[in-house]
Coordinates of C-alpha atoms (C1' of nucleotides) in Angstrom, one line a residue:
Chain A
M553 CA 0.0 0.6 -0.1
S554 CA 1.8 3.1 -0.8
L555 CA 0.1 6.4 -0.8
R556 CA -3.4 7.7 -1.7
L557 CA -4.1 11.5 -1.8
Y558 CA -7.4 13.2 -3.1
N559 CA -7.2 15.7 -5.2
T560 CA -8.9 17.7 -6.3
L561 CA -8.5 18.2 -10.1
T562 CA -9.8 14.7 -10.3
R563 CA -12.4 14.7 -7.3
R564 CA -10.2 11.3 -7.1
V565 CA -7.9 9.9 -3.5
D566 CA -5.8 9.5 -7.0
P567 CA -2.2 7.8 -5.9
F568 CA -0.1 9.9 -5.6
E569 CA 3.1 10.2 -8.1
P570 CA 6.3 12.4 -8.4
L571 CA 7.6 13.9 -11.8
A572 CA 11.2 12.7 -10.0
P573 CA 10.9 10.7 -7.2
P574 CA 12.4 10.8 -4.5
R575 CA 12.0 14.4 -4.8
V576 CA 8.6 16.3 -4.5
T577 CA 8.3 19.5 -5.3
L578 CA 5.3 21.4 -3.1
Y579 CA 4.3 24.4 -2.9
T580 CA 1.8 26.1 0.3
C581 CA -0.3 29.4 0.2
G582 CA 0.7 31.3 3.1
P583 CA -0.5 33.4 5.1
T584 CA -1.9 37.7 4.0
V585 CA 1.0 40.0 6.2
W586 CA -1.3 42.1 7.0
N587 CA -2.9 41.3 10.5
F588 CA -1.7 37.8 12.9
A589 CA -3.2 34.8 11.0
H590 CA -6.0 33.4 12.9
I591 CA -6.5 29.1 14.1
G592 CA -7.9 29.0 11.1
N593 CA -5.8 30.1 8.9
F594 CA -3.4 27.7 11.2
R595 CA -5.3 24.7 10.7
T596 CA -4.5 25.2 7.2
F597 CA -0.8 25.4 7.7
L598 CA -1.1 22.5 10.5
F599 CA -2.4 20.7 7.3
E600 CA 0.1 20.9 5.2
D601 CA 2.4 20.9 8.2
L602 CA 0.7 16.8 7.8
L603 CA 1.4 16.3 4.8
R604 CA 4.7 17.4 4.3
R605 CA 5.8 15.1 8.0
Y606 CA 4.5 12.6 6.0
L607 CA 6.0 13.0 2.7
E608 CA 9.6 12.7 4.5
Y609 CA 8.1 10.3 7.2
S610 CA 7.2 7.8 3.4
G611 CA 10.9 8.9 2.2
Y612 CA 10.4 11.3 0.1
D613 CA 13.1 14.8 -0.1
V614 CA 10.4 17.1 0.2
F615 CA 11.4 20.9 -0.7
Q616 CA 8.3 23.3 0.6
I617 CA 8.2 26.6 -0.6
M618 CA 5.2 29.2 0.8
N619 CA 4.7 31.9 0.1
L620 CA 4.0 35.2 1.8
T621 CA 1.5 37.5 -0.2
D622 CA 3.1 41.0 1.1
V623 CA 1.4 42.7 -1.4
D624 CA -2.4 42.9 -2.0
D625 CA -5.3 45.9 -1.1
R626 CA -5.4 44.7 2.7
T627 CA -2.3 44.9 3.6
I628 CA -2.2 48.2 1.3
Q629 CA -5.2 49.5 3.2
A630 CA -4.0 48.3 6.6
A631 CA -0.2 50.1 5.4
A632 CA -1.9 53.1 4.8
K633 CA -4.3 53.5 7.4
A634 CA -1.7 53.2 10.4
G635 CA 0.2 55.4 7.9
V636 CA 3.8 54.3 7.0
V637 CA 4.9 52.0 4.2
L638 CA 4.7 49.0 2.8
T639 CA 6.6 46.6 3.9
K640 CA 6.9 48.5 8.0
H641 CA 3.5 47.5 7.9
T642 CA 3.8 44.0 6.8
E643 CA 7.1 43.1 8.6
P644 CA 6.6 42.8 11.9
F645 CA 3.5 40.6 10.5
T646 CA 5.5 38.3 9.3
Q647 CA 7.6 38.5 11.7
A648 CA 5.0 36.9 14.2
F649 CA 3.9 34.5 11.3
F650 CA 7.3 32.8 12.7
E651 CA 6.9 33.3 15.7
D652 CA 2.5 31.3 15.9
R653 CA 4.7 28.7 13.7
D654 CA 7.5 28.3 15.3
Y655 CA 5.3 27.8 19.4
L656 CA 3.0 25.6 16.7
R657 CA 6.0 23.2 16.2
I658 CA 5.4 23.8 11.9
K659 CA 8.0 23.4 10.5
P660 CA 9.3 26.1 7.8
A661 CA 9.0 26.0 4.9
H662 CA 12.8 25.6 3.2
V663 CA 11.5 28.6 1.2
Y664 CA 9.6 32.0 1.7
T665 CA 8.7 33.4 -1.2
R666 CA 7.5 37.6 -0.6
A667 CA 5.6 38.6 -3.6
T668 CA 7.1 42.2 -3.3
A669 CA 11.1 40.6 -4.0
Y670 CA 9.0 38.5 -7.1
I671 CA 8.3 41.7 -8.8
G672 CA 10.8 40.3 -11.8
P673 CA 9.3 38.1 -12.5
M674 CA 5.6 38.5 -11.9
V675 CA 6.3 41.8 -14.9
E676 CA 7.7 38.6 -16.9
L677 CA 5.7 36.4 -16.5
V678 CA 2.4 39.5 -17.4
Q679 CA 4.5 40.6 -20.6
Q680 CA 4.6 36.8 -22.3
L681 CA 1.0 36.5 -21.8
L682 CA 0.8 39.7 -23.2
D683 CA 2.7 38.9 -25.7
C684 CA 1.1 36.2 -26.7
R685 CA -2.1 37.5 -26.4
I686 CA -3.4 35.8 -23.6
A687 CA -3.5 39.1 -22.0
Y688 CA -4.7 42.5 -22.5
R689 CA -3.9 45.8 -21.6
S690 CA -7.7 48.0 -20.7
E691 CA -8.6 51.7 -20.5
D692 CA -7.6 52.9 -17.3
G693 CA -4.1 50.9 -16.9
S694 CA -4.4 47.5 -15.7
V695 CA -3.8 44.2 -17.4
Y696 CA -6.4 41.5 -17.3
Y697 CA -6.4 37.8 -18.2
A698 CA -9.0 37.5 -21.1
V699 CA -10.6 34.3 -19.9
G700 CA -12.0 33.1 -23.0
K701 CA -7.6 32.2 -24.5
F702 CA -7.1 29.6 -22.3
D703 CA -9.3 26.5 -22.9
T704 CA -9.0 24.3 -19.6
Y705 CA -10.1 27.5 -17.6
G706 CA -13.0 26.2 -15.0
R707 CA -11.6 22.7 -14.2
L708 CA -10.9 22.8 -11.5
S709 CA -13.8 24.6 -9.6
Q710 CA -15.5 22.6 -12.3
L711 CA -17.2 26.4 -14.0
D712 CA -18.4 24.7 -16.0
K713 CA -21.0 22.8 -13.9
R714 CA -22.1 26.4 -11.9
E715 CA -24.0 29.3 -12.8
L716 CA -23.4 32.4 -11.1
K717 CA -26.2 34.0 -9.3
A718 CA -28.4 36.9 -11.0
G719 CA -27.1 40.2 -10.0
A720 CA -23.8 38.4 -7.5
R721 CA -21.0 41.2 -7.2
V722 CA -19.9 40.9 -10.4
A723 CA -21.1 44.6 -11.6
S724 CA -19.3 45.8 -8.5
D725 CA -16.1 45.4 -9.9
E726 CA -13.5 48.1 -9.5
Y727 CA -11.9 48.1 -12.9
A728 CA -13.1 47.9 -16.6
K729 CA -12.5 44.9 -18.6
D730 CA -13.9 43.5 -21.2
N731 CA -15.3 40.2 -19.9
V732 CA -17.0 39.7 -16.3
Q733 CA -14.8 36.3 -15.9
D734 CA -11.5 38.3 -16.5
F735 CA -8.8 39.1 -13.6
A736 CA -6.3 41.4 -13.3
L737 CA -2.7 41.1 -14.0
W738 CA -1.3 43.6 -13.1
K739 CA -3.0 46.5 -11.6
A740 CA -2.4 50.3 -12.5
A741 CA -1.5 52.2 -9.8
V742 CA -4.3 54.8 -7.3
P743 CA -2.7 57.8 -5.2
E744 CA -3.2 55.2 -1.8
D745 CA -0.7 52.7 -3.9
E746 CA 1.8 55.2 -4.8
K747 CA 1.0 56.5 0.0
V748 CA 2.2 53.0 0.6
G749 CA 5.2 53.0 -1.7
A750 CA 3.1 50.1 -3.2
A751 CA 4.1 50.4 -7.1
W752 CA 6.1 50.0 -9.8
D753 CA 6.9 50.8 -13.5
T754 CA 6.7 48.3 -15.9
P755 CA 6.9 48.4 -20.0
F756 CA 2.8 48.4 -19.3
G757 CA 2.5 50.5 -17.0
R758 CA 2.9 51.5 -13.1
G759 CA 1.1 49.9 -10.9
R760 CA 1.4 46.6 -8.8
P761 CA 1.0 43.0 -9.0
G762 CA -2.5 41.3 -8.7
W763 CA -3.4 38.3 -6.3
H764 CA -3.0 35.8 -8.3
L765 CA -0.1 36.4 -9.8
E766 CA 2.9 35.9 -7.5
C767 CA 1.7 32.1 -7.2
S768 CA 3.0 31.6 -10.7
A769 CA 5.5 33.4 -10.9
M770 CA 7.1 32.9 -7.6
A771 CA 6.8 29.3 -8.2
L772 CA 7.2 28.6 -11.4
T773 CA 10.4 30.9 -10.8
E774 CA 11.5 28.6 -7.5
I775 CA 11.1 24.9 -9.6
R776 CA 12.8 26.9 -12.5
S777 CA 16.2 27.8 -11.3
R778 CA 16.5 24.3 -8.7
F779 CA 15.5 22.5 -10.6
G780 CA 14.7 23.0 -13.8
I781 CA 11.2 22.0 -15.1
E782 CA 7.6 23.5 -14.9
T783 CA 5.1 21.8 -12.7
L784 CA 4.8 21.4 -9.5
D785 CA 3.8 18.2 -7.8
I786 CA 2.1 19.3 -5.1
H787 CA -0.2 22.7 -4.7
A788 CA -2.2 22.9 -2.1
G789 CA -4.5 25.9 0.5
G790 CA -7.6 26.1 1.9
V791 CA -11.0 25.4 0.3
D792 CA -11.5 29.2 -0.4
L793 CA -8.6 29.2 -2.5
I794 CA -10.8 26.7 -5.2
F795 CA -12.6 29.3 -7.2
P796 CA -10.5 32.1 -7.9
H797 CA -7.6 31.9 -6.8
H798 CA -6.1 28.7 -7.1
E799 CA -8.3 28.0 -10.7
N800 CA -6.5 31.6 -11.9
E801 CA -2.9 30.9 -10.9
I802 CA -3.3 27.6 -13.5
A803 CA -4.9 30.1 -16.0
Q804 CA -1.1 32.0 -15.6
S805 CA 1.0 29.8 -15.2
E806 CA 0.5 27.3 -18.2
G807 CA -0.5 29.9 -20.9
A808 CA 2.2 31.0 -19.6
T809 CA 4.7 27.4 -19.9
G810 CA 1.7 25.0 -22.0
R811 CA 3.1 22.5 -19.4
T812 CA 0.9 21.5 -16.3
F813 CA 1.2 23.8 -12.9
A814 CA 0.7 21.1 -10.1
R815 CA -0.2 17.7 -11.1
H816 CA -1.7 17.6 -7.1
W817 CA -4.0 20.1 -5.7
M818 CA -5.1 19.4 -2.4
H819 CA -7.2 21.8 0.0
G820 CA -7.5 21.9 3.5
E821 CA -11.3 22.6 4.9
F822 CA -12.5 25.0 7.4
L823 CA -12.1 25.1 10.6
T824 CA -15.6 26.7 12.3
V825 CA -17.0 27.9 15.9
E826 CA -20.6 27.3 16.4
G827 CA -20.9 25.9 12.9
T828 CA -19.8 29.2 11.4
K829 CA -16.8 29.3 9.8
M830 CA -13.5 31.6 11.4
S831 CA -12.8 34.2 9.9
K832 CA -11.8 38.0 10.8
R833 CA -14.7 39.1 8.6
F834 CA -17.5 38.0 11.7
G835 CA -14.9 38.7 14.5
N836 CA -15.4 35.4 15.1
F837 CA -11.6 34.6 15.4
L838 CA -8.3 33.1 18.0
T839 CA -5.5 34.3 16.9
A840 CA -1.8 31.6 18.2
R841 CA -1.0 34.2 20.9
D842 CA -4.3 33.7 22.5
L843 CA -4.0 30.5 22.4
R844 CA 0.2 30.9 24.0
E845 CA -1.3 33.2 26.4
E846 CA -3.3 31.5 27.9
G847 CA -0.7 29.3 28.1
L848 CA -1.6 26.4 25.7
D849 CA -0.1 23.6 25.2
P850 CA 1.0 23.3 21.6
A851 CA 0.2 19.9 21.1
A852 CA -3.3 19.7 22.3
F853 CA -3.6 22.6 19.6
R854 CA -2.0 19.9 16.9
R855 CA -4.6 17.0 18.3
L856 CA -7.6 19.3 17.6
V857 CA -6.5 19.5 14.5
F858 CA -5.9 16.1 13.2
L859 CA -8.7 14.6 15.2
T860 CA -11.0 16.3 12.7
H861 CA -9.9 14.8 8.3
Y862 CA -8.3 17.3 6.9
R863 CA -11.3 17.4 4.4
Q864 CA -14.0 17.9 7.1
Q865 CA -14.8 21.5 8.6
L866 CA -13.2 21.3 12.6
S867 CA -15.6 22.4 14.9
F868 CA -13.3 24.1 17.4
S869 CA -14.4 24.6 21.1
D870 CA -13.2 25.0 24.4
A871 CA -14.3 22.1 25.4
G872 CA -12.3 20.2 22.5
L873 CA -10.0 22.0 23.8
R874 CA -9.6 20.8 27.1
A875 CA -10.1 16.9 25.6
A876 CA -7.2 17.3 23.0
Q877 CA -4.7 18.4 25.9
G878 CA -5.7 16.1 28.4
S879 CA -4.6 12.6 25.9
V880 CA -1.9 14.6 25.3
T881 CA -1.3 14.6 28.6
R882 CA -1.2 11.2 28.2
L883 CA 0.9 10.8 25.2
G884 CA 3.8 12.0 27.6
E885 CA 2.6 10.1 30.6
F886 CA 3.2 7.3 28.3
R887 CA 6.3 8.3 26.8
D888 CA 7.5 9.3 30.0
R889 CA 7.0 5.0 31.7
L890 CA 8.7 4.1 28.4
V891 CA 12.1 5.8 28.2
L892 CA 11.8 5.2 31.9
A893 CA 11.0 1.6 31.4
A894 CA 13.6 1.0 28.1
R895 CA 16.2 2.4 30.2
T896 CA 19.7 1.5 27.8
A897 CA 18.3 -1.4 26.9
K898 CA 18.8 -1.9 22.9
A899 CA 15.9 -1.8 20.7
D900 CA 13.4 -5.1 20.1
L901 CA 12.0 -3.7 17.2
S902 CA 9.7 -6.7 16.4
A903 CA 7.9 -4.7 19.5
G904 CA 6.0 -2.4 17.6
N905 CA 5.2 -3.7 14.4
E906 CA 1.9 -3.0 14.3
L907 CA 1.1 0.2 15.4
E908 CA 3.2 1.2 12.7
T909 CA 1.9 -1.1 10.2
Q910 CA -1.9 0.9 10.9
F911 CA -0.5 4.1 11.6
R912 CA 0.8 3.8 7.6
A913 CA -2.6 1.8 7.1
A914 CA -4.5 5.1 7.9
M915 CA -2.0 7.9 6.2
D916 CA -1.8 6.4 2.7
D917 CA -4.8 6.9 2.3
D918 CA -5.6 10.3 2.1
L919 CA -3.8 11.4 5.4
N920 CA -7.2 9.6 7.9
A921 CA -4.7 11.6 11.2
P922 CA -7.8 10.6 13.1
E923 CA -7.7 6.9 12.0
A924 CA -3.6 6.8 12.9
M925 CA -4.3 9.1 15.9
A926 CA -6.7 6.2 17.2
A927 CA -4.0 3.6 16.4
V928 CA -1.6 5.0 18.4
F929 CA -3.9 5.4 21.4
S930 CA -5.2 1.2 21.1
F931 CA -1.2 0.5 20.5
V932 CA -0.6 2.6 24.4
T933 CA -2.8 0.7 26.0
N934 CA -1.6 -2.3 24.6
V935 CA 1.9 -1.4 26.3
N936 CA 0.8 0.0 28.8
R937 CA -1.4 -3.3 29.6
E938 CA 2.4 -5.1 28.1
L939 CA 4.0 -2.8 31.4
D940 CA 1.5 -3.7 33.5
A941 CA 2.3 -7.9 33.0
G942 CA 6.1 -6.8 33.5
A943 CA 7.5 -6.4 29.5
G944 CA 11.0 -6.4 29.6
P945 CA 13.3 -3.1 28.7
E946 CA 14.3 -4.4 25.1
K947 CA 11.0 -4.3 24.4
A948 CA 10.6 -1.0 26.1
A949 CA 13.2 1.0 23.9
G950 CA 11.7 -0.7 20.6
W951 CA 8.1 0.9 21.4
L952 CA 9.8 3.6 22.2
K953 CA 11.2 3.9 18.9
V954 CA 8.3 2.9 16.9
F955 CA 5.6 5.3 19.1
D956 CA 8.4 8.1 18.6
R957 CA 8.1 8.0 14.5
T958 CA 4.4 8.2 14.8
M959 CA 5.3 11.9 16.8
D960 CA 7.9 12.9 14.4
V961 CA 5.1 12.4 11.9
L962 CA 2.3 14.3 14.4
D963 CA 3.8 15.7 16.9
V964 CA 1.5 15.6 19.7
T965 CA 3.3 14.8 23.1
P966 CA 3.8 17.7 26.1
R967 CA 7.4 19.9 25.6
K968 CA 8.1 19.5 29.4
A969 CA 9.0 22.1 31.0
A970 CA 12.2 23.8 31.8
V971 CA 13.1 22.9 35.8
A972 CA 16.4 25.1 37.1
A973 CA 19.5 23.1 38.2
D974 CA 18.5 25.0 41.8
L975 CA 15.0 23.7 41.5
A976 CA 15.5 20.4 40.4
A977 CA 18.0 19.6 43.2
W978 CA 16.0 21.8 45.4
V979 CA 13.2 19.4 45.1
A980 CA 15.4 16.1 45.7
E981 CA 16.5 17.3 48.7
R982 CA 12.2 17.4 49.7
I983 CA 11.0 14.8 48.1
A984 CA 13.9 12.6 51.2
A985 CA 12.5 14.5 53.8
R986 CA 9.4 13.8 53.2
Q987 CA 10.3 10.0 52.5
Q988 CA 11.7 9.8 56.1
A989 CA 8.9 11.3 57.6
R990 CA 7.0 9.1 56.3
K991 CA 9.2 5.9 57.5
A992 CA 9.0 7.7 60.6
G993 CA 5.1 7.6 60.5
D994 CA 4.7 11.2 60.6
Y995 CA 2.5 12.0 58.0
A996 CA 1.1 15.5 59.1
A997 CA 5.2 16.7 58.7
A998 CA 5.0 14.7 54.7
D999 CA 1.6 15.8 54.0
A1000 CA 3.1 19.2 54.6
I1001 CA 6.2 19.0 52.4
R1002 CA 4.4 18.1 49.6
G1003 CA 1.8 20.7 50.1
E1004 CA 5.1 23.6 50.0
I1005 CA 6.4 21.1 46.7
A1006 CA 3.2 21.9 45.2
A1007 CA 3.1 25.9 46.1
R1008 CA 6.2 25.5 43.8
G1009 CA 4.5 24.6 41.1
I1010 CA 5.2 20.8 40.9
E1011 CA 3.5 17.8 41.1
L1012 CA 4.5 15.1 43.0
E1013 CA 3.5 11.7 42.3
D1014 CA 3.7 8.2 44.7
T1015 CA 4.5 5.0 42.3
P1016 CA 5.1 1.3 43.3
A1017 CA 8.8 2.5 42.5
G1018 CA 9.5 4.9 44.4
P1019 CA 8.0 9.0 44.3
R1020 CA 8.6 11.2 40.7
W1021 CA 8.3 13.9 40.3
K1022 CA 6.4 16.7 37.2
K1023 CA 6.7 20.0 36.8
R1024 CA 2.9 20.9 35.9
D1025 CA 2.4 22.7 32.7
A1026 CA 0.3 26.7 32.4
Chain B
rG641 C1' -30.8 30.0 -8.1
rG642 C1' -25.8 26.8 -9.0
rC643 C1' -22.1 24.4 -7.3
rG644 C1' -20.3 20.7 -3.4
rC645 C1' -19.8 19.3 2.3
rC646 C1' -22.6 16.8 6.2
rG647 C1' -25.5 15.3 9.4
rU648 C1' -22.5 8.7 14.2
rA649 C1' -23.1 7.9 22.5
rG650 C1' -23.4 13.3 27.4
rC651 C1' -19.2 16.1 23.7
rC652 C1' -15.3 15.9 19.5
rA653 C1' -14.9 12.3 15.6
rA654 C1' -13.1 7.7 12.4
rG655 C1' -16.1 4.1 9.2
rU656 C1' -18.5 4.1 3.0
rG657 C1' -21.5 -3.8 1.4
rG658 C1' -19.7 -8.5 5.9
rU659 C1' -22.5 -7.6 11.4
rA660 C1' -19.6 0.5 15.4
rA661 C1' -12.1 3.1 15.7
rG662 C1' -10.5 6.3 18.9
rG663 C1' -10.4 10.8 22.3
rC664 C1' -13.1 13.8 26.7
rA665 C1' -16.6 12.8 29.8
rG666 C1' -18.7 9.7 33.0
rA667 C1' -18.8 4.4 36.1
rG668 C1' -16.1 0.4 38.4
rG669 C1' -11.2 -1.5 39.3
rU670 C1' -5.7 -2.2 40.6
rC671 C1' -1.8 1.3 43.5
rU672 C1' -1.4 4.0 48.6
rG673 C1' -0.6 5.9 54.9
rC674 C1' -3.3 8.9 52.9
rA675 C1' -4.2 12.1 48.8
rA676 C1' -3.2 13.5 44.0
rA677 C1' -1.8 10.9 40.0
rA678 C1' -1.5 6.9 36.4
rC679 C1' -3.0 2.4 34.0
rC680 C1' -6.6 -1.4 33.6
rU681 C1' -11.8 -2.6 32.7
rC682 C1' -16.7 -0.6 31.3
rU683 C1' -20.5 1.9 28.6
rA684 C1' -24.4 3.1 20.7
rU685 C1' -28.7 -3.9 18.8
rG686 C1' -27.5 1.2 16.3
rC687 C1' -25.1 5.5 12.1
rG688 C1' -31.3 12.7 10.8
rG689 C1' -36.2 10.6 9.5
rC690 C1' -38.9 7.3 5.7
rG691 C1' -39.2 4.0 1.7
rG692 C1' -36.2 1.0 -1.7
rU693 C1' -31.5 -2.7 -3.7
rU694 C1' -29.0 -6.5 -1.5
rC695 C1' -27.7 -12.7 1.6
rA696 C1' -26.1 -8.2 3.9
rA697 C1' -26.2 -1.2 4.5
rA698 C1' -24.1 3.6 9.0
rU699 C1' -21.9 2.5 3.8
rC700 C1' -25.7 2.7 -2.7
rC701 C1' -30.6 4.6 -4.8
rG702 C1' -34.6 8.2 -3.6
rC703 C1' -37.7 11.1 -0.7
rC704 C1' -37.8 14.3 3.0
rC705 C1' -36.4 17.4 7.6
rG706 C1' -31.3 19.8 9.6
rG707 C1' -27.2 22.7 9.1
rC708 C1' -22.1 24.5 7.1
rG709 C1' -19.4 26.1 2.0
rC710 C1' -18.6 28.5 -2.3
rC711 C1' -20.0 31.3 -6.0
rU712 C1' -14.3 37.3 -8.6
rC713 C1' -9.1 38.7 -4.3
rC714 C1' -10.9 34.7 3.6
rA715 C1' -6.0 28.9 4.8

RNA sequence: GGCGCCGUAGCCAAGUGGUAAGGCAGAGGUCUGCAAAACCUCUAUGCGGCGGUUCAAAUCCGCCCGGCGCCUCCA
């Protein structure tokens, strides 16, 4: 059994076959850095992280590109409102995004492409499309893509099967174009653009790039220069990007290269709150830093996200977060127990086959993380039972190894709270004192010491093997 | 109006033809001086409703009810 992934292009779960294995080129749509990304945005990034990690687990050599949209309507508006130049506004949010990414343990992409750093390639792409008459200049100085010139336009979003709602937002477009479906490649500069320094001179006029243009230009630039190819293995993003964003990317890229832009299109579903999608528009959003300020373990958020299949809407709630936290704690306890039981023994790897097999089967089937997680928890119960029955250190070491391999992908074990050396020494001394008191039958004194330790945020646990302690996180 | 998705235990959520994974909560138990923690066990004769196909349906088909998303710059 090998990896199969749902492909929006075919509307099926297809076998995944990269162009030139083991290399996989992965382009993931990143944030627009006009503000802090909310956890709905991060759900998508976490889905992409899962995809990336599982591809790596499967032996592929992944090259991941993520774009940062630092010039578009919203960034310009926000900069203008703040009265600063564009970069001054976007840079802090870019840094904030990286912080949030690290907090949520999302693996950094190999390259982050900022739109403003690729104006040259974008201009070239527009010029190319103008030259082959797929694009045209309008009276207001903008450049549009003539959708009618691209035969397969609408294939990704199955546009031919749809009908536009009568009187929908079509009339409200601010720019002049030949056909209502045509979209802007290049937008003529307006005063607001100039004000924030978001305008560039080009052979076809002063202006700024349309949103869709950046992804085509950046993806092509990166894979051409690094691998000499013009086709991505996978292009991923949120479902809302299917139309028009990804549809237009295909039209631009394939219109210019004549080659398939991406072989595999993957889209993650929304995160919802009380049945509605999380969105800045609705004001029902929460940012990653909100979670961090509440002291939430990022493992809990990851667990919550991976509890639902990526193509299903994920309902977010505090109760769900608490449940996730509880189950993640259990995984941490389990791992501690294995480490203790394994000591320095040589790993007996025959022991963990079952988990490995089940984990793979689940993940190979279109990244079924909920099922993979279920396999992990079944493993936890089974191994605990065997450990209770006195399984040896070689087996424990083997289990630990296999467990950790699944965690390389899911990464949902709690991070250990760091404990200063002097605090650790103090705790050790107090525990010794308490043991003496217990031995002497002076339980009042023993309980007092337990209280003393607890006051410093340390939780004491009496086990058959003696007392253990851990720092309570948050 | 068009296209698409979803409805499974108190909550979250897998399963898409062979007789209901997993997590949280709850109950019981083991351990313990007590406690906490930890661990183990148990918890849906039923999968929105009604029909149909089939030896067999949560899974396929039809109708109905309820919820959600997209339809030109939202992850």
